[in-house]
C-alpha atoms as a printed R data frame, in Angstrom:
    type eleno elety resid chain resno       x       y       z
1   ATOM     1    CA   UNK     A     1  -9.494  99.446  91.818
2   ATOM     2    CA   UNK     A     2 -12.776 101.257  90.898
3   ATOM     3    CA   UNK     A     3 -12.938 104.966  90.077
4   ATOM     4    CA   UNK     A     4 -15.833 107.225  90.254
5   ATOM     5    CA   UNK     A     5 -16.532 110.824  89.646
6   ATOM     6    CA   UNK     A     6 -19.218 112.740  91.807
7   ATOM     7    CA   UNK     A     7 -20.413 116.030  90.977
8   ATOM     8    CA   UNK     A     8 -22.355 116.899  94.126
9   ATOM     9    CA   UNK     A     9 -22.752 116.260  98.026
10  ATOM    10    CA   UNK     A    10 -25.576 114.198  97.158
11  ATOM    11    CA   UNK     A    11 -23.728 111.898  94.618
12  ATOM    12    CA   UNK     A    12 -20.806 111.507  97.080
13  ATOM    13    CA   UNK     A    13 -23.386 110.262  99.798
14  ATOM    14    CA   UNK     A    14 -25.080 107.965  97.347
15  ATOM    15    CA   UNK     A    15 -21.746 106.399  96.583
16  ATOM    16    CA   UNK     A    16 -20.907 105.801 100.218
17  ATOM    17    CA   UNK     A    17 -24.494 104.236 100.458
18  ATOM    18    CA   UNK     A    18 -23.602 101.932  97.484
19  ATOM    19    CA   UNK     A    19 -20.335 100.942  99.237
20  ATOM    20    CA   UNK     A    20 -22.280 100.134 102.414
21  ATOM    21    CA   UNK     A    21 -24.468  97.660 100.371
22  ATOM    22    CA   UNK     A    22 -21.383  95.707  99.562
23  ATOM    23    CA   UNK     A    23 -19.695  95.434 102.919
24  ATOM    24    CA   UNK     A    24 -20.547  93.505 106.095
25  ATOM    25    CA   UNK     A    25 -19.864  93.361 109.851
26  ATOM    26    CA   UNK     A    26 -16.110  93.498 110.396
27  ATOM    27    CA   UNK     A    27 -15.363  95.701 107.586
28  ATOM    28    CA   UNK     A    28 -12.829  98.226 107.863
29  ATOM    29    CA   UNK     A    29 -12.864 101.522 105.475
30  ATOM    30    CA   UNK     A    30  -9.628 103.447 105.135
31  ATOM    31    CA   UNK     A    31 -10.272 106.902 103.928
32  ATOM    32    CA   UNK     A    32  -7.581 109.376 102.590
33  ATOM    33    CA   UNK     A    33  -7.824 112.705 101.006
34  ATOM    34    CA   UNK     A    34  -7.037 116.367 101.820
35  ATOM    35    CA   UNK     A    35  -9.030 118.611 104.224
36  ATOM    36    CA   UNK     A    36 -12.376 119.458 102.971
37  ATOM    37    CA   UNK     A    37 -12.554 116.787 100.201
38  ATOM    38    CA   UNK     A    38 -15.665 115.226 101.524
39  ATOM    39    CA   UNK     A    39 -14.540 112.253 103.664
40  ATOM    40    CA   UNK     A    40 -17.263 112.852 106.305
41  ATOM    41    CA   UNK     A    41 -19.821 113.428 103.492
42  ATOM    42    CA   UNK     A    42 -18.946 109.921 102.101
43  ATOM    43    CA   UNK     A    43 -19.228 108.467 105.813
44  ATOM    44    CA   UNK     A    44 -22.796 110.070 105.810
45  ATOM    45    CA   UNK     A    45 -23.480 108.119 102.729
46  ATOM    46    CA   UNK     A    46 -22.248 104.647 104.506
47  ATOM    47    CA   UNK     A    47 -24.261 105.446 107.329
48  ATOM    48    CA   UNK     A    48 -27.430 105.854 105.401
49  ATOM    49    CA   UNK     A    49 -26.745 102.444 103.715
50  ATOM    50    CA   UNK     A    50 -26.482 100.997 107.027
51  ATOM    51    CA   UNK     A    51 -30.013 102.489 108.154
52  ATOM    52    CA   UNK     A    52 -28.132 104.994 110.534
53  ATOM    53    CA   UNK     A    53 -30.378 107.938 111.148
54  ATOM    54    CA   UNK     A    54 -28.186 109.693 113.394
55  ATOM    55    CA   UNK     A    55 -26.340 112.960 112.396
56  ATOM    56    CA   UNK     A    56 -22.907 112.257 111.178
57  ATOM    57    CA   UNK     A    57 -20.240 114.592 112.094
58  ATOM    58    CA   UNK     A    58 -16.616 114.345 112.074
59  ATOM    59    CA   UNK     A    59 -15.112 113.083 115.406
60  ATOM    60    CA   UNK     A    60 -12.134 115.400 114.969
61  ATOM    61    CA   UNK     A    61 -11.560 116.231 118.633
62  ATOM    62    CA   UNK     A    62 -13.096 113.072 120.202
63  ATOM    63    CA   UNK     A    63 -11.351 110.730 117.841
64  ATOM    64    CA   UNK     A    64 -14.219 108.236 117.373
65  ATOM    65    CA   UNK     A    65 -18.072 108.357 117.381
66  ATOM    66    CA   UNK     A    66 -19.992 105.279 117.388
67  ATOM    67    CA   UNK     A    67 -23.678 104.654 115.804
68  ATOM    68    CA   UNK     A    68 -25.977 101.530 115.995
69  ATOM    69    CA   UNK     A    69 -26.952 100.406 112.450
70  ATOM    70    CA   UNK     A    70 -29.289  97.744 111.048
71  ATOM    71    CA   UNK     A    71 -26.396  95.568 109.683
72  ATOM    72    CA   UNK     A    72 -23.911  96.295 112.265
73  ATOM    73    CA   UNK     A    73 -22.652  99.115 114.653
74  ATOM    74    CA   UNK     A    74 -20.526 101.797 112.901
75  ATOM    75    CA   UNK     A    75 -17.451 103.175 114.446
76  ATOM    76    CA   UNK     A    76 -16.355 106.366 112.630
77  ATOM    77    CA   UNK     A    77 -12.584 107.513 113.475
78  ATOM    78    CA   UNK     A    78 -10.715 110.781 112.586
79  ATOM    79    CA   UNK     A    79  -7.221 110.386 113.333
80  ATOM    80    CA   UNK     A    80  -5.875 113.625 112.018
81  ATOM    81    CA   UNK     A    81  -4.975 114.959 115.279
82  ATOM    82    CA   UNK     A    82  -3.528 111.977 116.684
83  ATOM    83    CA   UNK     A    83  -0.125 112.469 117.877
84  ATOM    84    CA   UNK     A    84   0.994 108.589 118.507
85  ATOM    85    CA   UNK     A    85  -0.304 105.084 118.818
86  ATOM    86    CA   UNK     A    86  -0.888 105.704 122.469
87  ATOM    87    CA   UNK     A    87  -3.809 108.076 121.955
88  ATOM    88    CA   UNK     A    88  -5.480 105.283 119.684
89  ATOM    89    CA   UNK     A    89  -4.798 102.508 122.555
90  ATOM    90    CA   UNK     A    90  -6.424 104.840 125.079
91  ATOM    91    CA   UNK     A    91  -9.727 104.987 123.078
92  ATOM    92    CA   UNK     A    92  -9.696 101.341 122.364
93  ATOM    93    CA   UNK     A    93  -8.783 101.696 118.645
94  ATOM    94    CA   UNK     A    94  -7.750  98.180 118.150
95  ATOM    95    CA   UNK     A    95 -10.700  96.497 120.102
96  ATOM    96    CA   UNK     A    96 -12.955  98.514 117.619
97  ATOM    97    CA   UNK     A    97 -11.059  97.287 114.490
98  ATOM    98    CA   UNK     A    98 -11.296  93.559 115.832
99  ATOM    99    CA   UNK     A    99 -15.017  93.895 117.380
100 ATOM   100    CA   UNK     A   100 -16.837  92.606 114.230
101 ATOM   101    CA   UNK     A   101 -18.469  96.092 113.811
102 ATOM   102    CA   UNK     A   102 -18.068  98.173 110.735
103 ATOM   103    CA   UNK     A   103 -15.050 100.788 111.363
104 ATOM   104    CA   UNK     A   104 -14.423 103.848 109.049
105 ATOM   105    CA   UNK     A   105 -11.117 105.652 109.598
106 ATOM   106    CA   UNK     A   106 -10.654 109.231 108.128
107 ATOM   107    CA   UNK     A   107  -6.961 110.141 107.530
108 ATOM   108    CA   UNK     A   108  -6.008 106.428 107.527
109 ATOM   109    CA   UNK     A   109  -2.757 107.193 105.448
110 ATOM   110    CA   UNK     A   110  -1.570 108.709 108.747
111 ATOM   111    CA   UNK     A   111  -1.715 105.409 110.556
112 ATOM   112    CA   UNK     A   112  -1.521 103.081 107.511
113 ATOM   113    CA   UNK     A   113   0.879 100.600 109.226
114 ATOM   114    CA   UNK     A   114  -1.990  99.869 111.942
115 ATOM   115    CA   UNK     A   115  -4.594  99.289 109.258
116 ATOM   116    CA   UNK     A   116  -5.070  95.288 108.944
117 ATOM   117    CA   UNK     A   117  -5.180  93.733 105.591
118 ATOM   118    CA   UNK     A   118  -8.308  93.339 103.964
119 ATOM   119    CA   UNK     A   119  -9.387  96.999 104.461
120 ATOM   120    CA   UNK     A   120 -11.316  98.917 101.862
121 ATOM   121    CA   UNK     A   121  -9.105 101.786 100.810
122 ATOM   122    CA   UNK     A   122 -11.203 105.067  99.611
123 ATOM   123    CA   UNK     A   123  -9.261 107.998  98.309
124 ATOM   124    CA   UNK     A   124 -11.215 111.285  97.636
125 ATOM   125    CA   UNK     A   125 -10.051 114.266  95.808
126 ATOM   126    CA   UNK     A   126 -11.305 117.413  94.084
127 ATOM   127    CA   UNK     A   127 -10.673 117.435  90.502
128 ATOM   128    CA   UNK     A   128 -11.110 120.310  87.927
129 ATOM   129    CA   UNK     A   129 -12.113 123.782  88.718
130 ATOM   130    CA   UNK     A   130 -15.608 122.999  90.212
131 ATOM   131    CA   UNK     A   131 -15.296 122.583  93.831
132 ATOM   132    CA   UNK     A   132 -17.973 119.872  93.823
133 ATOM   133    CA   UNK     A   133 -16.527 117.576  91.541
134 ATOM   134    CA   UNK     A   134 -14.707 114.539  93.327
135 ATOM   135    CA   UNK     A   135 -12.766 111.674  92.071
136 ATOM   136    CA   UNK     A   136 -13.054 108.798  94.514
137 ATOM   137    CA   UNK     A   137 -11.106 105.647  94.102
138 ATOM   138    CA   UNK     A   138 -12.224 102.443  95.953
139 ATOM   139    CA   UNK     A   139  -9.394  99.687  96.225
140 ATOM   140    CA   UNK     A   140  -9.952  96.578  98.161
141 ATOM   141    CA   UNK     A   141  -6.629  95.177  99.481
142 ATOM   142    CA   UNK     A   142  -6.866  91.413 100.315
143 ATOM   143    CA   UNK     A   143  -4.120  89.343 102.145
144 ATOM   144    CA   UNK     A   144  -1.836  87.844  99.504
């Protein structure tokens, strides 16, 4: 497990960009953290690292946004509003996960039983009194 402290939105983006440089097609990134901690900001960094120039926004109401990248396509999920697995089946969640593209799932802790082994888990939390400071832990969970 690796732990990082970021002190600005730009630093959080740069860390996401750094992570993008260490993953490849088929990677799954599971993001956790409270509302407003910077999960979508982190995804912006991943997108930058994949040479995606589109505006990255949270897919809160559509559940998924897809982007074409230089290394692979990026599928960005926000499962905060998902009420049951059927909703995920309807949008093709499992097809995306096993497509060979890169998938990033915000609020992954709400569907953790559906996240395949080998996913990279990223937890983001505010720390201290400064609302810009984040503690970001990255853990690669491999099949045992």
